Amino acid sequence: MDETTHSGHAWRTADGRLVRVYDDTASLSEAAATLVAGVLREAAAARGLATLCLAGGSTPRALHERLAAVHRDDVPWARTTVVFGDERCVPPEHEASNYGMARDTLLSRVPVPAERVHRIRGELAPADAADDYDRTLRRALGGAPPDARAAAALDAPLLDVTILGVGADGHTASLFPGDPALAERERWAVAVTAPAYVAEPRARVTLTLPLLRASRLVLVLVAGATKRDAVQAALGDEATVPAGLVRAVGRTLWMVDEDAAGIASDVERRT
Ligand code: 6PG
């Protein structure tokens, strides 16, 4: 399906990732909401169920609010399973909880059944929360192959749309530069400790690259001038940051605002 209309330019990186540039966060979030809604509708129509993987941080807030305000009635929320790309190891009522942000901005405002929302239990010890979520994902994603190796090679991915943000250091989910978790090829969820430059809580649980890859569509949402270097590093010919390592088995679409895309347009001229 067409990704929707967009402002500004669009280009494809040498390795096939599509990049669309938007005037600002509002137009980026509006386009992302239209795209997510369409993909969830198509997935539910084609396979009876849709699976949405949500990101944390602040960038997705406007997307969530748009989905709740405009797409409450044109998305099959009752047939949508929701999982999370990462979580801070805090209880759900903690202000830093990614689940808490999603609950307040989206999940409490659309008719998704509670039993279809699978949060990472951040209140547990990190290793226990990661083990628990690895099991939860294999159960929730239904028919998951016995091990993640098969997921990475899956033609039919396990996630319909996976939303990701990018940090100024190029991390995505809670996959930080140089972290051993980047080499994980079997587990779908692992516990990590964010680098010292990251604000507390640094104890995290994150999905791993094999599962992020097992997506029909990965949407990477980036806004703000502080992300310019990360966008360039991720979209360059040799991805040098975690966000640049994410390649969906389906489509990988970067939706960036003008502030974050400044350097990225150079990438367009270089590629
Ligand atoms: C988190 C997110 C993280 C986020 C980036 C960007 O738990 O913080 O999963 O990967 O997407 O740090 O965060 P902002 O959207 O707040 O810039």
PDB file of C-alpha atoms and ligand atoms in Angstrom:
ATOM      1  CA  MET A   1       0.000   0.000   0.000  1.00  0.00           C
ATOM      2  CA  ASP A   2       1.160   3.538  -0.573  1.00  0.00           C
ATOM      3  CA  GLU A   3       2.838   4.886   2.526  1.00  0.00           C
ATOM      4  CA  THR A   4       0.556   8.008   2.336  1.00  0.00           C
ATOM      5  CA  THR A   5       1.300  11.406   0.923  1.00  0.00           C
ATOM      6  CA  HIS A   6       4.146  13.292   2.509  1.00  0.00           C
ATOM      7  CA  SER A   7       5.770  16.672   2.534  1.00  0.00           C
ATOM      8  CA  GLY A   8       9.337  17.213   1.374  1.00  0.00           C
ATOM      9  CA  HIS A   9      11.585  14.602  -0.118  1.00  0.00           C
ATOM     10  CA  ALA A  10      11.745  10.857   0.013  1.00  0.00           C
ATOM     11  CA  TRP A  11      14.553   8.557  -1.016  1.00  0.00           C
ATOM     12  CA  ARG A  12      15.726   5.008  -0.698  1.00  0.00           C
ATOM     13  CA  THR A  13      19.107   4.132   0.840  1.00  0.00           C
ATOM     14  CA  ALA A  14      21.492   1.890  -1.053  1.00  0.00           C
ATOM     15  CA  ASP A  15      20.252  -1.094   0.980  1.00  0.00           C
ATOM     16  CA  GLY A  16      16.582  -0.410   0.327  1.00  0.00           C
ATOM     17  CA  ARG A  17      15.419   1.473   3.386  1.00  0.00           C
ATOM     18  CA  LEU A  18      12.893   4.170   2.522  1.00  0.00           C
ATOM     19  CA  VAL A  19      13.309   7.628   4.082  1.00  0.00           C
ATOM     20  CA  ARG A  20      10.525  10.232   4.102  1.00  0.00           C
ATOM     21  CA  VAL A  21      11.048  13.761   5.397  1.00  0.00           C
ATOM     22  CA  TYR A  22       8.243  15.760   7.034  1.00  0.00           C
ATOM     23  CA  ASP A  23       8.014  19.448   7.854  1.00  0.00           C
ATOM     24  CA  ASP A  24       7.539  18.842  11.563  1.00  0.00           C
ATOM     25  CA  THR A  25       6.576  16.316  14.222  1.00  0.00           C
ATOM     26  CA  ALA A  26       2.874  16.974  13.733  1.00  0.00           C
ATOM     27  CA  SER A  27       2.859  16.112  10.016  1.00  0.00           C
ATOM     28  CA  LEU A  28       5.197  13.164  10.653  1.00  0.00           C
ATOM     29  CA  SER A  29       2.867  11.796  13.351  1.00  0.00           C
ATOM     30  CA  GLU A  30      -0.231  12.326  11.209  1.00  0.00           C
ATOM     31  CA  ALA A  31       1.297  10.382   8.321  1.00  0.00           C
ATOM     32  CA  ALA A  32       2.573   7.659  10.648  1.00  0.00           C
ATOM     33  CA  ALA A  33      -0.866   7.246  12.222  1.00  0.00           C
ATOM     34  CA  THR A  34      -2.512   6.886   8.810  1.00  0.00           C
ATOM     35  CA  LEU A  35       0.079   4.285   7.812  1.00  0.00           C
ATOM     36  CA  VAL A  36      -0.138   2.306  11.067  1.00  0.00           C
ATOM     37  CA  ALA A  37      -3.940   2.272  10.892  1.00  0.00           C
ATOM     38  CA  GLY A  38      -3.847   0.992   7.312  1.00  0.00           C
ATOM     39  CA  VAL A  39      -1.353  -1.750   8.085  1.00  0.00           C
ATOM     40  CA  LEU A  40      -3.343  -2.941  11.110  1.00  0.00           C
ATOM     41  CA  ARG A  41      -6.531  -3.032   9.031  1.00  0.00           C
ATOM     42  CA  GLU A  42      -4.814  -4.999   6.259  1.00  0.00           C
ATOM     43  CA  ALA A  43      -3.243  -7.432   8.720  1.00  0.00           C
ATOM     44  CA  ALA A  44      -6.520  -8.148  10.512  1.00  0.00           C
ATOM     45  CA  ALA A  45      -8.331  -8.585   7.192  1.00  0.00           C
ATOM     46  CA  ALA A  46      -5.647 -10.904   5.823  1.00  0.00           C
ATOM     47  CA  ARG A  47      -4.853 -12.984   8.925  1.00  0.00           C
ATOM     48  CA  GLY A  48      -7.595 -12.292  11.417  1.00  0.00           C
ATOM     49  CA  LEU A  49      -5.227 -10.612  13.868  1.00  0.00           C
ATOM     50  CA  ALA A  50      -2.779  -7.697  13.777  1.00  0.00           C
ATOM     51  CA  THR A  51       0.311  -7.205  15.933  1.00  0.00           C
ATOM     52  CA  LEU A  52       1.646  -3.781  16.896  1.00  0.00           C
ATOM     53  CA  CYS A  53       4.982  -3.247  18.668  1.00  0.00           C
ATOM     54  CA  LEU A  54       5.175   0.128  20.425  1.00  0.00           C
ATOM     55  CA  ALA A  55       8.218   2.268  21.174  1.00  0.00           C
ATOM     56  CA  GLY A  56       9.012   4.222  24.306  1.00  0.00           C
ATOM     57  CA  GLY A  57      10.396   7.705  24.782  1.00  0.00           C
ATOM     58  CA  SER A  58       8.609  10.932  23.819  1.00  0.00           C
ATOM     59  CA  THR A  59       8.497  10.886  19.995  1.00  0.00           C
ATOM     60  CA  PRO A  60       5.659   8.336  19.737  1.00  0.00           C
ATOM     61  CA  ARG A  61       3.352  10.364  22.024  1.00  0.00           C
ATOM     62  CA  ALA A  62       1.960  12.457  19.141  1.00  0.00           C
ATOM     63  CA  LEU A  63       1.460   9.308  17.058  1.00  0.00           C
ATOM     64  CA  HIS A  64      -0.399   7.621  19.906  1.00  0.00           C
ATOM     65  CA  GLU A  65      -2.604  10.670  20.461  1.00  0.00           C
ATOM     66  CA  ARG A  66      -3.389  10.828  16.726  1.00  0.00           C
ATOM     67  CA  LEU A  67      -4.262   7.124  16.631  1.00  0.00           C
ATOM     68  CA  ALA A  68      -6.577   7.580  19.637  1.00  0.00           C
ATOM     69  CA  ALA A  69      -8.201  10.760  18.319  1.00  0.00           C
ATOM     70  CA  VAL A  70      -8.613   9.902  14.625  1.00  0.00           C
ATOM     71  CA  HIS A  71      -8.286   6.110  14.291  1.00  0.00           C
ATOM     72  CA  ARG A  72     -10.313   4.871  17.250  1.00  0.00           C
ATOM     73  CA  ASP A  73     -13.026   3.548  14.915  1.00  0.00           C
ATOM     74  CA  ASP A  74     -11.175   2.584  11.727  1.00  0.00           C
ATOM     75  CA  VAL A  75      -8.661   0.185  13.303  1.00  0.00           C
ATOM     76  CA  PRO A  76      -9.668  -3.350  14.411  1.00  0.00           C
ATOM     77  CA  TRP A  77      -8.334  -2.754  17.926  1.00  0.00           C
ATOM     78  CA  ALA A  78     -10.286  -5.751  19.272  1.00  0.00           C
ATOM     79  CA  ARG A  79      -8.131  -7.951  17.004  1.00  0.00           C
ATOM     80  CA  THR A  80      -4.847  -6.179  17.639  1.00  0.00           C
ATOM     81  CA  THR A  81      -2.137  -7.601  19.875  1.00  0.00           C
ATOM     82  CA  VAL A  82       0.149  -4.982  21.426  1.00  0.00           C
ATOM     83  CA  VAL A  83       3.718  -5.667  22.534  1.00  0.00           C
ATOM     84  CA  PHE A  84       6.573  -3.325  23.487  1.00  0.00           C
ATOM     85  CA  GLY A  85      10.024  -2.823  21.989  1.00  0.00           C
ATOM     86  CA  ASP A  86      11.564  -2.071  25.363  1.00  0.00           C
ATOM     87  CA  GLU A  87      10.857  -0.988  28.915  1.00  0.00           C
ATOM     88  CA  ARG A  88      12.608   0.699  31.768  1.00  0.00           C
ATOM     89  CA  CYS A  89      12.761  -1.576  34.816  1.00  0.00           C
ATOM     90  CA  VAL A  90      10.194   0.332  36.835  1.00  0.00           C
ATOM     91  CA  PRO A  91       6.573  -0.432  37.830  1.00  0.00           C
ATOM     92  CA  PRO A  92       3.844   0.528  35.324  1.00  0.00           C
ATOM     93  CA  GLU A  93       2.745   3.495  37.416  1.00  0.00           C
ATOM     94  CA  HIS A  94       6.281   4.990  37.399  1.00  0.00           C
ATOM     95  CA  GLU A  95       6.596   8.184  35.313  1.00  0.00           C
ATOM     96  CA  ALA A  96       9.414   6.596  33.263  1.00  0.00           C
ATOM     97  CA  SER A  97       7.373   3.544  32.261  1.00  0.00           C
ATOM     98  CA  ASN A  98       7.009   3.125  28.495  1.00  0.00           C
ATOM     99  CA  TYR A  99       3.911   1.028  29.121  1.00  0.00           C
ATOM    100  CA  GLY A 100       2.534   3.843  31.296  1.00  0.00           C
ATOM    101  CA  MET A 101       3.070   6.367  28.499  1.00  0.00           C
ATOM    102  CA  ALA A 102       1.343   4.101  25.974  1.00  0.00           C
ATOM    103  CA  ARG A 103      -1.520   3.431  28.387  1.00  0.00           C
ATOM    104  CA  ASP A 104      -2.104   7.140  28.991  1.00  0.00           C
ATOM    105  CA  THR A 105      -1.737   8.318  25.361  1.00  0.00           C
ATOM    106  CA  LEU A 106      -3.275   5.391  23.458  1.00  0.00           C
ATOM    107  CA  LEU A 107      -4.276   2.148  25.158  1.00  0.00           C
ATOM    108  CA  SER A 108      -6.767   3.713  27.571  1.00  0.00           C
ATOM    109  CA  ARG A 109      -8.413   5.543  24.645  1.00  0.00           C
ATOM    110  CA  VAL A 110      -8.967   2.748  22.108  1.00  0.00           C
ATOM    111  CA  PRO A 111     -10.937  -0.502  22.540  1.00  0.00           C
ATOM    112  CA  VAL A 112      -7.957  -2.879  22.621  1.00  0.00           C
ATOM    113  CA  PRO A 113      -8.750  -5.773  24.985  1.00  0.00           C
ATOM    114  CA  ALA A 114      -6.529  -5.794  28.088  1.00  0.00           C
ATOM    115  CA  GLU A 115      -5.667  -9.438  27.433  1.00  0.00           C
ATOM    116  CA  ARG A 116      -4.162  -8.462  24.094  1.00  0.00           C
ATOM    117  CA  VAL A 117      -1.785  -5.901  25.636  1.00  0.00           C
ATOM    118  CA  HIS A 118       1.452  -7.587  26.736  1.00  0.00           C
ATOM    119  CA  ARG A 119       3.583  -5.210  28.766  1.00  0.00           C
ATOM    120  CA  ILE A 120       7.107  -5.918  29.946  1.00  0.00           C
ATOM    121  CA  ARG A 121       6.887  -6.460  33.722  1.00  0.00           C
ATOM    122  CA  GLY A 122       9.334  -3.761  34.693  1.00  0.00           C
ATOM    123  CA  GLU A 123       8.618  -4.271  38.359  1.00  0.00           C
ATOM    124  CA  LEU A 124      10.541  -7.576  38.277  1.00  0.00           C
ATOM    125  CA  ALA A 125      14.306  -7.896  38.536  1.00  0.00           C
ATOM    126  CA  PRO A 126      15.701  -7.154  35.030  1.00  0.00           C
ATOM    127  CA  ALA A 127      16.802 -10.712  34.229  1.00  0.00           C
ATOM    128  CA  ASP A 128      13.475 -12.103  35.450  1.00  0.00           C
ATOM    129  CA  ALA A 129      11.545  -9.484  33.469  1.00  0.00           C
ATOM    130  CA  ALA A 130      13.489 -10.414  30.327  1.00  0.00           C
ATOM    131  CA  ASP A 131      12.897 -14.149  30.790  1.00  0.00           C
ATOM    132  CA  ASP A 132       9.229 -13.507  31.485  1.00  0.00           C
ATOM    133  CA  TYR A 133       8.854 -11.351  28.376  1.00  0.00           C
ATOM    134  CA  ASP A 134      10.697 -13.799  26.143  1.00  0.00           C
ATOM    135  CA  ARG A 135       8.123 -16.419  27.162  1.00  0.00           C
ATOM    136  CA  THR A 136       5.243 -13.968  26.812  1.00  0.00           C
ATOM    137  CA  LEU A 137       6.295 -13.012  23.275  1.00  0.00           C
ATOM    138  CA  ARG A 138       6.540 -16.634  22.128  1.00  0.00           C
ATOM    139  CA  ARG A 139       3.081 -17.281  23.553  1.00  0.00           C
ATOM    140  CA  ALA A 140       1.481 -14.025  22.339  1.00  0.00           C
ATOM    141  CA  LEU A 141       2.873 -14.119  18.810  1.00  0.00           C
ATOM    142  CA  GLY A 142       1.324 -17.522  18.266  1.00  0.00           C
ATOM    143  CA  GLY A 143       2.961 -20.348  16.377  1.00  0.00           C
ATOM    144  CA  ALA A 144       6.336 -18.814  17.049  1.00  0.00           C
ATOM    145  CA  PRO A 145       9.117 -21.121  15.886  1.00  0.00           C
ATOM    146  CA  PRO A 146      10.896 -23.070  18.629  1.00  0.00           C
ATOM    147  CA  ASP A 147      13.845 -20.697  18.552  1.00  0.00           C
ATOM    148  CA  ALA A 148      14.588 -17.153  17.400  1.00  0.00           C
ATOM    149  CA  ARG A 149      17.001 -18.338  14.707  1.00  0.00           C
ATOM    150  CA  ALA A 150      13.964 -19.431  12.710  1.00  0.00           C
ATOM    151  CA  ALA A 151      12.268 -16.084  13.393  1.00  0.00           C
ATOM    152  CA  ALA A 152      15.174 -14.227  11.830  1.00  0.00           C
ATOM    153  CA  ALA A 153      14.826 -16.309   8.703  1.00  0.00           C
ATOM    154  CA  LEU A 154      11.044 -16.188   8.658  1.00  0.00           C
ATOM    155  CA  ASP A 155       9.386 -15.205   5.400  1.00  0.00           C
ATOM    156  CA  ALA A 156       6.150 -14.688   7.283  1.00  0.00           C
ATOM    157  CA  PRO A 157       7.228 -12.311  10.066  1.00  0.00           C
ATOM    158  CA  LEU A 158       5.730 -12.228  13.527  1.00  0.00           C
ATOM    159  CA  LEU A 159       5.031  -8.500  13.905  1.00  0.00           C
ATOM    160  CA  ASP A 160       2.903  -6.493  11.494  1.00  0.00           C
ATOM    161  CA  VAL A 161       4.153  -3.041  12.432  1.00  0.00           C
ATOM    162  CA  THR A 162       7.025  -2.229  14.750  1.00  0.00           C
ATOM    163  CA  ILE A 163       7.506   1.381  15.803  1.00  0.00           C
ATOM    164  CA  LEU A 164      10.981   2.485  16.872  1.00  0.00           C
ATOM    165  CA  GLY A 165      12.555   5.714  18.043  1.00  0.00           C
ATOM    166  CA  VAL A 166      16.223   6.676  17.889  1.00  0.00           C
ATOM    167  CA  GLY A 167      18.375   8.239  20.588  1.00  0.00           C
ATOM    168  CA  ALA A 168      20.997  10.917  19.914  1.00  0.00           C
ATOM    169  CA  ASP A 169      23.636   8.166  20.278  1.00  0.00           C
ATOM    170  CA  GLY A 170      21.869   6.056  17.654  1.00  0.00           C
ATOM    171  CA  HIS A 171      20.328   3.546  20.046  1.00  0.00           C
ATOM    172  CA  THR A 172      16.933   2.103  19.270  1.00  0.00           C
ATOM    173  CA  ALA A 173      14.622   0.292  21.652  1.00  0.00           C
ATOM    174  CA  SER A 174      17.181  -0.265  24.414  1.00  0.00           C
ATOM    175  CA  LEU A 175      19.895  -1.531  22.078  1.00  0.00           C
ATOM    176  CA  PHE A 176      22.791   0.797  22.842  1.00  0.00           C
ATOM    177  CA  PRO A 177      26.053   1.232  20.921  1.00  0.00           C
ATOM    178  CA  GLY A 178      28.588  -1.504  21.761  1.00  0.00           C
ATOM    179  CA  ASP A 179      26.171  -3.493  23.918  1.00  0.00           C
ATOM    180  CA  PRO A 180      26.539  -7.306  23.739  1.00  0.00           C
ATOM    181  CA  ALA A 181      22.750  -7.472  23.288  1.00  0.00           C
ATOM    182  CA  LEU A 182      23.338  -6.397  19.678  1.00  0.00           C
ATOM    183  CA  ALA A 183      24.900  -9.812  19.038  1.00  0.00           C
ATOM    184  CA  GLU A 184      21.985 -11.770  20.560  1.00  0.00           C
ATOM    185  CA  ARG A 185      20.553 -14.099  17.909  1.00  0.00           C
ATOM    186  CA  GLU A 186      18.421 -16.522  19.904  1.00  0.00           C
ATOM    187  CA  ARG A 187      16.536 -14.713  22.661  1.00  0.00           C
ATOM    188  CA  TRP A 188      13.779 -12.288  21.749  1.00  0.00           C
ATOM    189  CA  ALA A 189      14.067 -10.206  24.930  1.00  0.00           C
ATOM    190  CA  VAL A 190      17.119  -9.489  27.064  1.00  0.00           C
ATOM    191  CA  ALA A 191      18.026  -7.340  30.063  1.00  0.00           C
ATOM    192  CA  VAL A 192      20.560  -4.546  29.504  1.00  0.00           C
ATOM    193  CA  THR A 193      22.023  -1.631  31.454  1.00  0.00           C
ATOM    194  CA  ALA A 194      21.971   1.643  29.530  1.00  0.00           C
ATOM    195  CA  PRO A 195      25.292   3.543  29.397  1.00  0.00           C
ATOM    196  CA  ALA A 196      26.149   5.968  32.191  1.00  0.00           C
ATOM    197  CA  TYR A 197      25.250   8.991  29.996  1.00  0.00           C
ATOM    198  CA  VAL A 198      21.631   7.800  29.871  1.00  0.00           C
ATOM    199  CA  ALA A 199      19.277   9.113  32.539  1.00  0.00           C
ATOM    200  CA  GLU A 200      18.005   6.687  35.155  1.00  0.00           C
ATOM    201  CA  PRO A 201      16.415   4.184  35.147  1.00  0.00           C
ATOM    202  CA  ARG A 202      19.274   2.539  33.246  1.00  0.00           C
ATOM    203  CA  ALA A 203      18.103  -1.023  33.876  1.00  0.00           C
ATOM    204  CA  ARG A 204      16.090  -1.983  30.816  1.00  0.00           C
ATOM    205  CA  VAL A 205      14.528  -4.905  28.954  1.00  0.00           C
ATOM    206  CA  THR A 206      14.733  -4.755  25.160  1.00  0.00           C
ATOM    207  CA  LEU A 207      13.662  -6.758  22.167  1.00  0.00           C
ATOM    208  CA  THR A 208      16.607  -8.100  20.202  1.00  0.00           C
ATOM    209  CA  LEU A 209      17.453  -7.610  16.538  1.00  0.00           C
ATOM    210  CA  PRO A 210      16.105 -11.000  15.372  1.00  0.00           C
ATOM    211  CA  LEU A 211      12.621 -10.175  16.582  1.00  0.00           C
ATOM    212  CA  LEU A 212      12.666  -6.554  15.429  1.00  0.00           C
ATOM    213  CA  ARG A 213      13.708  -7.914  12.030  1.00  0.00           C
ATOM    214  CA  ALA A 214      10.699 -10.274  11.996  1.00  0.00           C
ATOM    215  CA  SER A 215       8.387  -7.357  11.115  1.00  0.00           C
ATOM    216  CA  ARG A 216       6.343  -6.720   8.003  1.00  0.00           C
ATOM    217  CA  LEU A 217       6.946  -3.033   8.528  1.00  0.00           C
ATOM    218  CA  VAL A 218       9.400  -1.233  10.788  1.00  0.00           C
ATOM    219  CA  LEU A 219       8.630   2.462  11.207  1.00  0.00           C
ATOM    220  CA  VAL A 220      11.539   4.476  12.613  1.00  0.00           C
ATOM    221  CA  LEU A 221      10.265   7.851  13.849  1.00  0.00           C
ATOM    222  CA  VAL A 222      12.870  10.582  14.413  1.00  0.00           C
ATOM    223  CA  ALA A 223      12.351  14.251  15.238  1.00  0.00           C
ATOM    224  CA  GLY A 224      14.634  17.063  16.361  1.00  0.00           C
ATOM    225  CA  ALA A 225      18.039  18.483  15.460  1.00  0.00           C
ATOM    226  CA  THR A 226      19.713  16.541  18.283  1.00  0.00           C
ATOM    227  CA  LYS A 227      19.165  13.378  16.230  1.00  0.00           C
ATOM    228  CA  ARG A 228      20.917  14.554  13.034  1.00  0.00           C
ATOM    229  CA  ASP A 229      24.203  12.749  13.652  1.00  0.00           C
ATOM    230  CA  ALA A 230      22.364   9.581  14.645  1.00  0.00           C
ATOM    231  CA  VAL A 231      20.249   9.685  11.471  1.00  0.00           C
ATOM    232  CA  GLN A 232      23.330  10.109   9.319  1.00  0.00           C
ATOM    233  CA  ALA A 233      25.183   7.304  11.119  1.00  0.00           C
ATOM    234  CA  ALA A 234      22.187   4.995  10.797  1.00  0.00           C
ATOM    235  CA  LEU A 235      21.392   5.705   7.150  1.00  0.00           C
ATOM    236  CA  GLY A 236      24.941   5.855   5.873  1.00  0.00           C
ATOM    237  CA  ASP A 237      26.391   3.080   3.723  1.00  0.00           C
ATOM    238  CA  GLU A 238      28.002   1.403   6.732  1.00  0.00           C
ATOM    239  CA  ALA A 239      25.528   1.577   9.599  1.00  0.00           C
ATOM    240  CA  THR A 240      27.611   2.458  12.643  1.00  0.00           C
ATOM    241  CA  VAL A 241      24.852   2.680  15.248  1.00  0.00           C
ATOM    242  CA  PRO A 242      22.199   0.193  16.461  1.00  0.00           C
ATOM    243  CA  ALA A 243      19.300   1.979  14.739  1.00  0.00           C
ATOM    244  CA  GLY A 244      21.104   1.407  11.442  1.00  0.00           C
ATOM    245  CA  LEU A 245      21.162  -2.360  12.008  1.00  0.00           C
ATOM    246  CA  VAL A 246      17.377  -2.761  11.991  1.00  0.00           C
ATOM    247  CA  ARG A 247      16.186  -4.274   8.702  1.00  0.00           C
ATOM    248  CA  ALA A 248      12.628  -5.604   8.564  1.00  0.00           C
ATOM    249  CA  VAL A 249      12.028  -8.795   6.603  1.00  0.00           C
ATOM    250  CA  GLY A 250       9.310  -6.604   5.037  1.00  0.00           C
ATOM    251  CA  ARG A 251       9.743  -2.845   4.706  1.00  0.00           C
ATOM    252  CA  THR A 252      11.873  -0.458   6.764  1.00  0.00           C
ATOM    253  CA  LEU A 253      10.590   3.119   6.608  1.00  0.00           C
ATOM    254  CA  TRP A 254      12.308   6.038   8.305  1.00  0.00           C
ATOM    255  CA  MET A 255       9.982   8.989   8.951  1.00  0.00           C
ATOM    256  CA  VAL A 256      12.054  12.000   9.974  1.00  0.00           C
ATOM    257  CA  ASP A 257      11.249  15.661  10.445  1.00  0.00           C
ATOM    258  CA  GLU A 258      13.211  18.438   8.753  1.00  0.00           C
ATOM    259  CA  ASP A 259      15.162  19.147  11.931  1.00  0.00           C
ATOM    260  CA  ALA A 260      16.452  15.590  12.163  1.00  0.00           C
ATOM    261  CA  ALA A 261      16.854  15.139   8.387  1.00  0.00           C
ATOM    262  CA  GLY A 262      19.222  18.040   7.695  1.00  0.00           C
ATOM    263  CA  ILE A 263      22.321  15.842   7.511  1.00  0.00           C
ATOM    264  CA  ALA A 264      20.313  12.947   6.147  1.00  0.00           C
ATOM    265  CA  SER A 265      19.625  14.825   2.920  1.00  0.00           C
ATOM    266  CA  ASP A 266      23.406  14.759   2.400  1.00  0.00           C
ATOM    267  CA  VAL A 267      23.067  10.971   2.647  1.00  0.00           C
ATOM    268  CA  GLU A 268      20.557  11.276  -0.228  1.00  0.00           C
ATOM    269  CA  ARG A 269      23.109  13.120  -2.358  1.00  0.00           C
ATOM    270  CA  ARG A 270      25.788  10.555  -1.481  1.00  0.00           C
ATOM    271  CA  THR A 271      23.748   7.423  -2.122  1.00  0.00           C
TER     272      THR A 271
HETATM  273  C1  6PG B   1      13.129   4.417  25.437  1.00  0.00           C
HETATM  274  C2  6PG B   1      12.955   4.156  23.957  1.00  0.00           C
HETATM  275  C3  6PG B   1      14.136   4.711  23.224  1.00  0.00           C
HETATM  276  C4  6PG B   1      13.640   5.946  22.507  1.00  0.00           C
HETATM  277  C5  6PG B   1      14.798   6.811  22.092  1.00  0.00           C
HETATM  278  C6  6PG B   1      14.270   8.154  21.548  1.00  0.00           C
HETATM  279  O1  6PG B   1      12.766   3.551  26.242  1.00  0.00           O
HETATM  280  O2  6PG B   1      13.572   5.522  25.752  1.00  0.00           O
HETATM  281  O3  6PG B   1      12.645   2.918  23.634  1.00  0.00           O
HETATM  282  O4  6PG B   1      14.733   3.840  22.305  1.00  0.00           O
HETATM  283  O5  6PG B   1      12.895   5.538  21.367  1.00  0.00           O
HETATM  284  O6  6PG B   1      15.594   7.051  23.235  1.00  0.00           O
HETATM  285  O7  6PG B   1      13.577   8.798  22.604  1.00  0.00           O
HETATM  286  P1  6PG B   1      12.755  10.140  22.333  1.00  0.00           P
HETATM  287  O8  6PG B   1      11.626   9.775  21.433  1.00  0.00           O
HETATM  288  O9  6PG B   1      12.291  10.561  23.705  1.00  0.00           O
HETATM  289  O10 6PG B   1      13.725  11.109  21.696  1.00  0.00           O
END
